[in-house]
XYZ file of C-alpha atoms in Angstrom:
645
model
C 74.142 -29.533 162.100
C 74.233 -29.327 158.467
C 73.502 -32.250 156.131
C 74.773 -33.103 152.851
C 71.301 -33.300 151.277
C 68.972 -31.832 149.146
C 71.258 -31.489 146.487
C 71.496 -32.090 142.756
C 74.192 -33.836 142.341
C 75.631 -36.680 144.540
C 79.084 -36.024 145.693
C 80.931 -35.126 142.617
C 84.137 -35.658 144.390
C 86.492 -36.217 146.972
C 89.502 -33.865 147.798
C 91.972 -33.573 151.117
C 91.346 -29.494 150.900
C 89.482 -26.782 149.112
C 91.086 -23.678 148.817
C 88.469 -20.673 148.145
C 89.633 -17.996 146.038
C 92.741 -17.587 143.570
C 94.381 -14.277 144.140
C 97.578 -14.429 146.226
C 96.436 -15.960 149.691
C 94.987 -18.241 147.326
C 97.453 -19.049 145.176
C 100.422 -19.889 148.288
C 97.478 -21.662 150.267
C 96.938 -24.066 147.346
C 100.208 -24.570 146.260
C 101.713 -25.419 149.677
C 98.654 -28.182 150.480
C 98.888 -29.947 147.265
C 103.038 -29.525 147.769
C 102.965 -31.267 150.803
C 101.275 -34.138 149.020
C 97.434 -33.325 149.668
C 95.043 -33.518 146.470
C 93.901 -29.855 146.674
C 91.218 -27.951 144.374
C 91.340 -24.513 144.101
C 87.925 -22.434 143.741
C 87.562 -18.852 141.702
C 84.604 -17.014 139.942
C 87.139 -16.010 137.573
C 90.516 -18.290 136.496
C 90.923 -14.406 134.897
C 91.238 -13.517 138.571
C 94.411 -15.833 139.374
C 96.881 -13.677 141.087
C 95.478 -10.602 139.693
C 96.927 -7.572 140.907
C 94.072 -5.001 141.100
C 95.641 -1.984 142.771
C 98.996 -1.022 142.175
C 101.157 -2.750 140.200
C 104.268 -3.615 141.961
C 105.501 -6.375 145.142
C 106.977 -5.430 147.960
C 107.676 -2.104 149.611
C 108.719 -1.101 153.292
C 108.090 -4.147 155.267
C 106.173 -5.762 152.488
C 109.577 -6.458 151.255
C 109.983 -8.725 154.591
C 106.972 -10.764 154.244
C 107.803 -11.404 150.546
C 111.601 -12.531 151.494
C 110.247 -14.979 154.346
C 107.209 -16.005 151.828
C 110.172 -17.381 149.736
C 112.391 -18.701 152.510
C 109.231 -20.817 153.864
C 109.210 -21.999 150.608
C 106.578 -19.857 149.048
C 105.706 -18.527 145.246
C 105.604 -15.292 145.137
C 109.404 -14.113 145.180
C 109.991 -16.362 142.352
C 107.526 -15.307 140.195
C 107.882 -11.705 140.836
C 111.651 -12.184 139.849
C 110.386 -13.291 137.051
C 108.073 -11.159 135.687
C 109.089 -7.703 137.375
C 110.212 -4.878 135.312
C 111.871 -2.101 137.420
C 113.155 -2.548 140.905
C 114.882 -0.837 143.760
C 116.051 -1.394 147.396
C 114.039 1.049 149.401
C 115.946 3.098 152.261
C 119.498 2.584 151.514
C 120.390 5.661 153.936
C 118.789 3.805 156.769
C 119.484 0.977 158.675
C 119.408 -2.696 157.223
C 116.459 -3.369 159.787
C 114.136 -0.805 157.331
C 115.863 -1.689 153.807
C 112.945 -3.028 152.038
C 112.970 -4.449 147.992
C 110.578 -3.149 145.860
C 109.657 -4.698 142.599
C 107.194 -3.143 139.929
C 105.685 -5.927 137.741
C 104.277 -6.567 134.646
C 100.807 -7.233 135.539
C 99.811 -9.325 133.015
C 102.711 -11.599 133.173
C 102.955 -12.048 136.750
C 99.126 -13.183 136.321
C 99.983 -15.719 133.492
C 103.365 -16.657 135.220
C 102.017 -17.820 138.768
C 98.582 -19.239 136.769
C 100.958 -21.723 135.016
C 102.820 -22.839 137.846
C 99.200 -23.757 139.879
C 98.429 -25.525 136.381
C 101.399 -27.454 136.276
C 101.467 -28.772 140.160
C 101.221 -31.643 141.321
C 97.849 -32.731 143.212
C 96.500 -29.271 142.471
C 93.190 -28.554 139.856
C 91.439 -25.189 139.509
C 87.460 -24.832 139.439
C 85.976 -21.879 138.196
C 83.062 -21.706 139.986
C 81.423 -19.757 143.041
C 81.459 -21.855 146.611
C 78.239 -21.097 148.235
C 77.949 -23.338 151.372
C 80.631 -24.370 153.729
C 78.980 -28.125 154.928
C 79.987 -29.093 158.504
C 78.990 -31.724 160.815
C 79.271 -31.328 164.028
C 81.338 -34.230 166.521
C 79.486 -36.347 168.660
C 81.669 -36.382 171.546
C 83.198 -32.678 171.223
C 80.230 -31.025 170.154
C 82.230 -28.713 167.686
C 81.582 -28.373 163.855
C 84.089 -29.374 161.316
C 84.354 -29.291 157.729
C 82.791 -31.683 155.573
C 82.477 -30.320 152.138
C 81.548 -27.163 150.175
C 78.880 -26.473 147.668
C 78.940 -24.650 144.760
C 76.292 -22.238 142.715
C 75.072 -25.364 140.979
C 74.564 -27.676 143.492
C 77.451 -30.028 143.396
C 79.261 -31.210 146.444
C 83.105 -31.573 147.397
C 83.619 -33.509 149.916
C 87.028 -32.383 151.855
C 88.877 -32.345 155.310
C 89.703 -28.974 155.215
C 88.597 -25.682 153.620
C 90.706 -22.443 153.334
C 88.847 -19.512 152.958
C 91.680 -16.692 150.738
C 88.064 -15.022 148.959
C 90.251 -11.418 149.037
C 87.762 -8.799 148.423
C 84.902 -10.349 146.642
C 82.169 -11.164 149.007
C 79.607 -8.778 148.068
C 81.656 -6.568 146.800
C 80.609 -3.658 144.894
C 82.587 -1.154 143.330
C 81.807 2.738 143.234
C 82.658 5.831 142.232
C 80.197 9.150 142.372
C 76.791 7.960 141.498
C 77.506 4.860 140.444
C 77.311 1.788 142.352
C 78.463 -1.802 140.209
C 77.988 -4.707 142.110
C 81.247 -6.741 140.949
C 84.327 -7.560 141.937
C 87.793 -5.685 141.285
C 88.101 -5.014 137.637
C 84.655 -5.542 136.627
C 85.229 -9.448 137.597
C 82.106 -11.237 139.161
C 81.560 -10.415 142.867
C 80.565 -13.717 145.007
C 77.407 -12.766 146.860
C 75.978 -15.971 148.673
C 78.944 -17.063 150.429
C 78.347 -14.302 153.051
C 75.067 -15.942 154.361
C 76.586 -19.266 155.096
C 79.655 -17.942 157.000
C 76.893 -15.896 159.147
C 75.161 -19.037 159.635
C 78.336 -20.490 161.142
C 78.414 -17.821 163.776
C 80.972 -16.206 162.017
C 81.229 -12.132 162.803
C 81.769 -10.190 160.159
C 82.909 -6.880 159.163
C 82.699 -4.307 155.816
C 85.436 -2.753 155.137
C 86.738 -1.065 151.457
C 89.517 0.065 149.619
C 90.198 1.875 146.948
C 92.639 2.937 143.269
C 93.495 4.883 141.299
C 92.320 5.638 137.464
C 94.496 3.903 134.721
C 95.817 6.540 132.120
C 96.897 5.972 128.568
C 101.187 6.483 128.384
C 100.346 8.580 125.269
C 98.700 11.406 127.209
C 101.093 12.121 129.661
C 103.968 14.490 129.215
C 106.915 12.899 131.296
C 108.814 15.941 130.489
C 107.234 17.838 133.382
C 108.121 14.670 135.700
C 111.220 13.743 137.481
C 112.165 10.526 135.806
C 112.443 7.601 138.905
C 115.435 4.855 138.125
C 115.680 1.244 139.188
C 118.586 0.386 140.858
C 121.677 -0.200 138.613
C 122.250 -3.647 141.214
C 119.254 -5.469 140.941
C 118.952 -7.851 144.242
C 116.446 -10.645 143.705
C 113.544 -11.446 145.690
C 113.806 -15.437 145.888
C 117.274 -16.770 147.513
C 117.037 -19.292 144.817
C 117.265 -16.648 142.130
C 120.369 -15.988 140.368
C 120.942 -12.352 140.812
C 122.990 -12.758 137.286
C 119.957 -13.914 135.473
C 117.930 -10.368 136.531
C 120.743 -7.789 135.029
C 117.690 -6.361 132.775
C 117.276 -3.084 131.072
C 114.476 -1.533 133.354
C 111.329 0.658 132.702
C 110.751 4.052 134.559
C 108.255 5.145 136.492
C 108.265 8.933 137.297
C 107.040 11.333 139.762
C 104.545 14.589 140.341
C 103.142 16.199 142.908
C 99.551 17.437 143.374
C 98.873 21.721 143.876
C 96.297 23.604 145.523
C 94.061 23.769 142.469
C 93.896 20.115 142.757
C 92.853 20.351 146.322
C 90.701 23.203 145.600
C 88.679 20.798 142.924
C 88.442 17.917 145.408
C 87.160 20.335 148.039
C 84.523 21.660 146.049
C 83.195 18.083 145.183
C 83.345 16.374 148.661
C 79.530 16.160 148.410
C 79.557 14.140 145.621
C 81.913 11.551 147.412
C 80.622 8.132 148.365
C 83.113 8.296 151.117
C 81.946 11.544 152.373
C 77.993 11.175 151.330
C 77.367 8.160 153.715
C 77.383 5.588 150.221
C 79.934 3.882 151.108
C 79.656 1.892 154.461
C 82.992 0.433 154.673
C 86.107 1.331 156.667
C 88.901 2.152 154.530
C 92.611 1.887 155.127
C 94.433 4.992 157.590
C 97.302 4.109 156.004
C 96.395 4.024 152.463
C 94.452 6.721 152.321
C 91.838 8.372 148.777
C 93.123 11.592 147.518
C 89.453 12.935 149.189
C 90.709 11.407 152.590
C 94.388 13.445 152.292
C 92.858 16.450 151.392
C 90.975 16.757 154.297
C 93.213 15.174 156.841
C 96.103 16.392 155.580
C 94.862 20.001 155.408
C 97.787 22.290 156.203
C 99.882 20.423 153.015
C 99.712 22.286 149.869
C 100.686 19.343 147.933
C 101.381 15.408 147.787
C 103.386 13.017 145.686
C 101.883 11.114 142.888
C 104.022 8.358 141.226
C 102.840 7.525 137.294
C 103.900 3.373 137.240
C 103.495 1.971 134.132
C 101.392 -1.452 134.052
C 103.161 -3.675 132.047
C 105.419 -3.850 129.097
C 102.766 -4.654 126.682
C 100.534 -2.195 127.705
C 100.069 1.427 127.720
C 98.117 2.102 130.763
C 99.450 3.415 133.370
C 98.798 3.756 137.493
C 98.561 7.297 139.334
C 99.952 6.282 142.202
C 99.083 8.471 145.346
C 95.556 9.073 143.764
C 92.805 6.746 144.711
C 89.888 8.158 144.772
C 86.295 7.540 144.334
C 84.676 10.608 143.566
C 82.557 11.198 140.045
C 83.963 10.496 136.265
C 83.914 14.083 135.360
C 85.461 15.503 138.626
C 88.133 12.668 138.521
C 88.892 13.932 134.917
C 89.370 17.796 136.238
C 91.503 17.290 139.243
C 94.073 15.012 137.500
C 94.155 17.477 134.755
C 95.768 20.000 136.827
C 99.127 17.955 138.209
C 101.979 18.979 136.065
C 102.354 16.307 133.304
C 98.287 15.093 133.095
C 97.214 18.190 131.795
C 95.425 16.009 128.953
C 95.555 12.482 130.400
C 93.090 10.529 128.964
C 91.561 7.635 131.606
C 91.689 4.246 130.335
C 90.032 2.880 133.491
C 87.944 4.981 136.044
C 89.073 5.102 139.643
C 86.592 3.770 142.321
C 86.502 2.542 146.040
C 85.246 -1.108 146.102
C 83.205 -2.454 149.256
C 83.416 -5.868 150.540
C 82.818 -8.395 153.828
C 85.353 -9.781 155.448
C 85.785 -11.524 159.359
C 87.191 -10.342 162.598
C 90.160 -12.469 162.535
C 90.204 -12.489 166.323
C 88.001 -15.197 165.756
C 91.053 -17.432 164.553
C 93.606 -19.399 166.237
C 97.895 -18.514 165.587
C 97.258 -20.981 162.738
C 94.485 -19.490 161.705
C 92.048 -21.710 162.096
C 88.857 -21.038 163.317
C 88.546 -21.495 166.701
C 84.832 -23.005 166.672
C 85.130 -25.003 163.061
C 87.483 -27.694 163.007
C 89.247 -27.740 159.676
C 87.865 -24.001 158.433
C 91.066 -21.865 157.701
C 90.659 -18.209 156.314
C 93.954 -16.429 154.775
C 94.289 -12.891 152.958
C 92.289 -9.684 153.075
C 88.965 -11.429 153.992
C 91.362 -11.113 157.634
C 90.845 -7.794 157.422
C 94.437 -7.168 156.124
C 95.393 -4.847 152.762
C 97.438 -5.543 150.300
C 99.454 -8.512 147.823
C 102.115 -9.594 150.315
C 100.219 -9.537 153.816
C 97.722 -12.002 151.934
C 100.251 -14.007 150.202
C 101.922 -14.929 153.548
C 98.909 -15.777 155.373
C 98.000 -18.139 152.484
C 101.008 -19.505 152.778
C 100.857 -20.200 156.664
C 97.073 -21.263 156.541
C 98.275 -23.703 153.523
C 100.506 -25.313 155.197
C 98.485 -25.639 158.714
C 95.256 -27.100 156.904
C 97.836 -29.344 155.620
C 99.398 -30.521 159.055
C 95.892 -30.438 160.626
C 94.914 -33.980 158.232
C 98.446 -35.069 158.685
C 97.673 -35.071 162.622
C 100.998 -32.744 162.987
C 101.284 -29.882 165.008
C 100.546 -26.870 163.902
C 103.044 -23.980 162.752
C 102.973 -20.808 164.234
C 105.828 -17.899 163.511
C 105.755 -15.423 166.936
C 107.259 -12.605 166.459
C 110.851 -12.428 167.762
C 110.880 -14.748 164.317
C 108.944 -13.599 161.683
C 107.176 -10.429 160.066
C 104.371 -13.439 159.201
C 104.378 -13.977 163.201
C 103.827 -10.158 163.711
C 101.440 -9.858 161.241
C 98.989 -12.983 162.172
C 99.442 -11.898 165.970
C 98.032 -8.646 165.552
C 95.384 -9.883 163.295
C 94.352 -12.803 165.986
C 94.504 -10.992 169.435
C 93.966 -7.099 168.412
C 90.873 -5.406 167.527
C 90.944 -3.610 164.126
C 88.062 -1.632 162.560
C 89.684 -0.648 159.182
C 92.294 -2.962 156.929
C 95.523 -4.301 158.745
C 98.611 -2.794 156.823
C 101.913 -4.208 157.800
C 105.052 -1.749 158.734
C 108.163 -2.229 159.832
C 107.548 -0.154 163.210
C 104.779 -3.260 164.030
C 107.875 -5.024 164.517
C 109.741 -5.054 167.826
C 112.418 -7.046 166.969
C 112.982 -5.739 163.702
C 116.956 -5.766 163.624
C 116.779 -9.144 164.275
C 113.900 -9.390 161.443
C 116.042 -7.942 158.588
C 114.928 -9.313 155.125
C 117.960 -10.131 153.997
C 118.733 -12.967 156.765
C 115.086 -14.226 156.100
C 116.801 -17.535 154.791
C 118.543 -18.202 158.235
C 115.486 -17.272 160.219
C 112.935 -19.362 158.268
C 114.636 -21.808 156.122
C 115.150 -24.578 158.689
C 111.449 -24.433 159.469
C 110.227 -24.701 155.503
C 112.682 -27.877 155.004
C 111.490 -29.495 158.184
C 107.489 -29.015 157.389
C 108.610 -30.076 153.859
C 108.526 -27.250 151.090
C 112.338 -26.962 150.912
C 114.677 -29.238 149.235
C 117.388 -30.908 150.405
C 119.709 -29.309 147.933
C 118.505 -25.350 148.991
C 118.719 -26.308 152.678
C 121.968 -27.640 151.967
C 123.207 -24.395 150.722
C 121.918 -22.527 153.603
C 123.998 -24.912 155.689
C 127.145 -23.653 153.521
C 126.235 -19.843 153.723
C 125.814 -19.757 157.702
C 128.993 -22.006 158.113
C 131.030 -19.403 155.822
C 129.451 -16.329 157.509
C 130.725 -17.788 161.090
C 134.457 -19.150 159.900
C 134.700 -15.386 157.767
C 133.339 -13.397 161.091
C 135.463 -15.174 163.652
C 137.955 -14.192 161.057
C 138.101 -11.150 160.699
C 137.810 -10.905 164.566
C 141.434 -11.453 164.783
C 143.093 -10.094 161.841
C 144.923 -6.821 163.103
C 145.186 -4.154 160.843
C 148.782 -2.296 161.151
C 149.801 1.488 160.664
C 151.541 0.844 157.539
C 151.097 4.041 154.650
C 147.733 1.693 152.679
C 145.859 1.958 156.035
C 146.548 5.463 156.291
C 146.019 6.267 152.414
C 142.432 4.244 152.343
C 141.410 6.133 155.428
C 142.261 9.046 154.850
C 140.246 8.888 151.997
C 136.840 7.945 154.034
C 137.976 10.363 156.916
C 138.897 7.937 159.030
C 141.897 7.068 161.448
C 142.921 4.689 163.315
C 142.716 4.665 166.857
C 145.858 2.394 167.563
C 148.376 -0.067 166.964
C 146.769 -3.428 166.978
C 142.845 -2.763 165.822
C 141.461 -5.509 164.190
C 139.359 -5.321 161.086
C 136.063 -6.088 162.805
C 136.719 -2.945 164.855
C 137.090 -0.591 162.118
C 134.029 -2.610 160.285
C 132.052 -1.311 163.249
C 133.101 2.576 162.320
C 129.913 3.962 160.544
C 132.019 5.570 157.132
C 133.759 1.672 156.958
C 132.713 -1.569 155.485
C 133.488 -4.818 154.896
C 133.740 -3.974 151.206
C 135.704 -1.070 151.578
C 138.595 -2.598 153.768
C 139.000 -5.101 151.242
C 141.655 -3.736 150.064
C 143.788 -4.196 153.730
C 142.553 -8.006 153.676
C 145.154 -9.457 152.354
C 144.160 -12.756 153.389
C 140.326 -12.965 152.742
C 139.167 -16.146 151.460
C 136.783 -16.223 148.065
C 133.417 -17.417 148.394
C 131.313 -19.593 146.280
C 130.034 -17.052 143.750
C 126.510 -18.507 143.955
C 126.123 -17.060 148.032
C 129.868 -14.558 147.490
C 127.391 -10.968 147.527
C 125.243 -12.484 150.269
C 128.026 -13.800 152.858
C 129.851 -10.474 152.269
C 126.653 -8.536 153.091
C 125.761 -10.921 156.399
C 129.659 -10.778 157.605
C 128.877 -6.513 157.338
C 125.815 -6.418 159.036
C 126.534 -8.920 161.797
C 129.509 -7.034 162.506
C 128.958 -3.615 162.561
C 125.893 -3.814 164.796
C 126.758 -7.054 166.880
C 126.182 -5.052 169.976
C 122.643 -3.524 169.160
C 121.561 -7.640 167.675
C 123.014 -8.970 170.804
C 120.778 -6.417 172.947
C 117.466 -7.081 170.841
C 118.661 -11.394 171.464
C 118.171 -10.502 175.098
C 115.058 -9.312 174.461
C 113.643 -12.242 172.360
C 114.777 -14.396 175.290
C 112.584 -12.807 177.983
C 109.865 -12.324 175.140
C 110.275 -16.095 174.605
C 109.451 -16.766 178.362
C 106.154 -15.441 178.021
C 105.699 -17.659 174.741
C 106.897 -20.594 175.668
C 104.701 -20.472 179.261
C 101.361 -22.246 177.165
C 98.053 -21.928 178.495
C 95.647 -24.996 178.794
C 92.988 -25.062 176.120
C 90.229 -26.285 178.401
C 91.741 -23.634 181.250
C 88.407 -22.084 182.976
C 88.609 -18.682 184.046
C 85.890 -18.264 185.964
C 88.251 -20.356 188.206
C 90.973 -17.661 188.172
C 89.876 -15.396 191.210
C 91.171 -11.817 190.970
C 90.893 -10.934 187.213
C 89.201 -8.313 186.283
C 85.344 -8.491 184.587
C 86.752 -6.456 181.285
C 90.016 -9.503 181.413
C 87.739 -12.529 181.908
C 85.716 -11.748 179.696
C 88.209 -11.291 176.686
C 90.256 -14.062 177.661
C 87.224 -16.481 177.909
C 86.600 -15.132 173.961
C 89.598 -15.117 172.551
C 91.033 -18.097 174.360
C 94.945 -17.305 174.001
C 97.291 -20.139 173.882
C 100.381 -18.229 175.873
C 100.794 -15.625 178.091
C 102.608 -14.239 175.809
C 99.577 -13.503 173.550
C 97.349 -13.007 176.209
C 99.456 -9.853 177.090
C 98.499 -8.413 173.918
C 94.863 -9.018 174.007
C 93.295 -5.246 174.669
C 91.478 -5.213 177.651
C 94.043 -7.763 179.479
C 96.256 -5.256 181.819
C 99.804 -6.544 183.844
C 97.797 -7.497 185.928
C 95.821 -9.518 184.785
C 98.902 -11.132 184.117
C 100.488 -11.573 187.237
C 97.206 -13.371 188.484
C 97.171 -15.798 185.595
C 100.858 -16.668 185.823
C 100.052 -17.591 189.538
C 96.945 -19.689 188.732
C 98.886 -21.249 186.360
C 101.484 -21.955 188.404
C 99.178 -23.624 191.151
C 98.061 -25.588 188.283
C 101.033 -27.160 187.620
C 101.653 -28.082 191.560
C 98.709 -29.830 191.867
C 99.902 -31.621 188.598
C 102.929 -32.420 190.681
């Protein structure tokens, strides 16, 4: 047990939740507690640290995209902000499939920072504390013998007294950052690392991990000659990342970003130095990312390739640094200097900012529930890349979720848990939860098994519902969904039954996207389905088609298109989902014992006794739980529930 003594200061106050950290699990954990009406205070070493971007400087990408549109439709931050402060952006795999097409937003560091900074100083129930928590203070219950959150305690000794504590400290905890011989013991950017933390969570029985990441070196604009680049556009449509967003409003001239490739002399260079690596030397300790890998790590995995992109992003508009995207490394100043030097347009770059790999501790999330909560603490929440996860977005959503669950937790509510026939949040917090993971979690679209169904631009009709019922929503934006889905039905039942004739304009339009017709009487759904035709493009033939509102026109006209030309493939992937939500639905009891279940095998009980899964669906996906292991569960279940009778 752990008392609330010995301290120099009496209780200096008394708060509903504490929220640990201020980058971007932060920042959506704090903001949804105090929105849902909870006084919240916010903990950072740095307030320079809110929302700081410290890798690369741009939100969303290929399935990051997804997690930043359902972020938003939950009633999240960080689409709004980005759509405010972003200063190129493009739609990412047009030529594929809607399931993959991912938006991609490169921001203005600086502002994005200052932008979501003054919306946590302006809300409602919310303060920030700059200040580094030390002590997580539980007590533990008389009658269930399991801790729970009391409080916190900070470097000087004061005491918060709170019901729940959210844990979003990103990649801080002991952190040290290094590159060749040197070894600083801070945070990202040279920001104060927060080294005592650690020692309380291990008192807790918490297991913990090490893992690291890395970036690139910041160049100065005026050193680079862009004339040996290929210049890289935004879209000339930008789509927004918020549904509340006016796409009108985000028409803006855009900045460029531009693209090189490494060459065998760079290779050579990084070869020739891989002794004075911390990655390769034994320095560094941590597990990095597979799928984020240094320059040092592509080099030698990547072997038989005799080059690889590098994208030059600038930071900001009020800046003239610049990121080398493609380039982390962490090998020494001097050899940094002389292997960027020799990719076409850096032959005199100038480094503003060294690159460096940065080490830090984090947990094994498996030790959290769905809602991640810890499983042994009552009230402790953790969110971000202290999950083990990488990156903005993946930490932004699980702020968001463990927000709003420390929130419903004091409220006495059930708690809210995405799966993930729903959600990219529900895939990504399910893997984190129930798989084992030795290096940082990186979300991608082929993690997702439903991912037709998970498309980001219906993330407003998946998730919508859900944020207006737990109560970050309006009435007014769920309202509008309402509208949108009613249109999209009326306009696809529609066009379901309007037959297109033979007449000389069908022929003429497609003729001219080498089409034709197959017969008399096809309706305009039908030729919608053809792969060269759209909704868009038989416009023209519709002589009937109704106007929209102009607010929701681009997205009904895009949701009417996709629903139709691959009904039969959503349909299939529905089936799916239903079995899947069998499985799901079939709960397990939380004081089950499995010693009772006879038949399962040693390497099964044992992982299901630790990880204690709440379905069968999830307790398929534990490793180490086979078929099965299953099938014998489902039947002890099922006994269960006779006996009940």
């Amino acid at each position: 047990m752990r008392y609330l003594v010995n301290s120099v200061w009496e209780s200096r106050d008394c708060y509903d939740i504490a929220v640990i950290g201020a980058g971007h699990a932060g920042c959506e954990a704090a903001l949804a507690a105090a929105r849902l009406g909870f006084r919240t205070i916010m903990f950072t070493v740095s307030v320079e640290s809110v929302a700081l971007m410290p890798c690369n400087p741009n939100i969303g990408g290929s399935s990051k995209g997804h997690l930043v549109r359902e972020i938003d439709a939950l009633g999240g931050e960080m689409g709004k902000v980005i759509d405010r402060t972003f200063i190129q952006s493009k739609m990412l795999n047009r030529s594929k499939g809607p399931a993959v097409h991912s938006l991609r937003a490169q921001a203005d560091k600086a502002h994005y920072s200052r932008t979501m900074r003054q919306v946590l100083e302006n809300q409602e129930n919310l303060e920030i504390r700059q200040t580094e928590v030390v002590d997580i203070l539980t007590e533990t219950d008389e009658v269930t013998k399991r801790k729970r959150v009391v409080g916190v305690k900070i470097l000087s000794g004061g005491i918060y007294r709170v019901q729940a504590v959210i844990l979003c400290t990103g990649t801080y905890l002991r952190s040290r950052c290094v590159y060749g011989e040197v070894c600083n013991n801070t945070g990202p950017n040279g920001l104060q690392s927060a080294n005592y933390l650690t020692d309380s969570l291990k008192q807790l029985g918490i297991r913990m991990y090490r893992f690291k990441t890395g970036t690139p070196a910041r160049i100065d604009k005026r050193s680079v000659d862009f004339t040996k680049m290929e210049e890289q556009l935004g879209d000339e449509r930008i789509v927004p990342f918020s549904f509340t967003t006016d796409p009108e409003e985000i028409q803006i001239d855009q900045v460029s970003c531009w693209l090189t490739y490494t060459n065998e002399k760079t290779h050579e260079i990084i070869r020739a130095n891989l002794d004075r690596s911390p990655l390769f030397s034994g320095m560094i300790e941590g597990t990095g990312p597979r799928y984020c890998p240094s320059i040092e790590d592509k080099v030698v995995r990547f072997a038989e390739k005799d080059r690889h992109q590098v994208f030059i992003e600038p930071e900001g508009i009020e800046t003239n640094e610049m990121y080398i995207g493609g380039m982390s490394s962490s090998l020494p100043e001097d050899v940094q200097y002389d292997m960027y030097r020799t990719v076409p347009g850096l032959e005199n770059v100038k480094i503003v900012r060294s690159a460096y790999a940065i080490e830090y501790d984090c947990i094994d999330a498996r030790q959290l529930k769905p809602s991640l909560e810890f499983r042994e603490i009552e009230g402790l929440f953790s969110g971000g890349q202290f999950n083990g996860s990488s990156g903005y977005e993946e930490a932004a959503a699980q702020g968001l979720i463990a927000g709003i669950n420390a929130a419903r937790k004091i409220q006495g509510k059930e708690e809210i848990v995405l799966d993930r026939s729903q959600a990219y949040i529900g895939v990504l917090i399910d893997d984190l939860v129930t798989k084992e993971s030795h290096e940082p979690y990186r979300m991608m679209t082929s993690r997702a098994e439903y991912r037709l169904l998970l498309r980001q631009d219906n993330a407003d009709q998946r998730l919508t519902e859900i944020g207006y019922k737990i109560g970050l929503i309006s009435q007014e934006r769920y309202d509008r969904l309402l509208l949108k889905q009613e249109l999209i039905k009326k306009e696809v039942d529609r066009i379901s039954n309007v037959n297109i004739g033979t007449g000389e304009q069908v022929q003429i339009l497609l003729k001219q996207y080498r089409s034709t017709l197959l017969a008399s009487g096809t309706t305009l759904a039908e030729l919608i389905k053809r792969p060269e035709l759209s909704y868009e493009i038989l416009a023209p033939l519709d002589l009937e088609r109704p106007g929209f509102p102009l607010h929701i026109a681009e997205e009904i006209k895009e949701q009417v298109n996709i629903y139709v030309k691959y009904e039969g493939y959503i349909k299939r992937q529905e089936k799916q989902v239903e079995h899947f939500k069998k499985l799901e639905n079939k709960k397990i009891p939380s004081d089950i014992n499995y010693d009772e279940v006879k038949s399962l095998r040693m390497e099964a009980l044992q992982k299901l006794k630790q990880y204690r899964p709440v379905s069968i669906g999830q307790a398929s996906r534990i490793s180490g739980v086979s078929p099965a292991d299953i099938s014998v569960l489902l039947v002890y279940l099922s006994g269960m529930s006779a006996k009940e009778r």
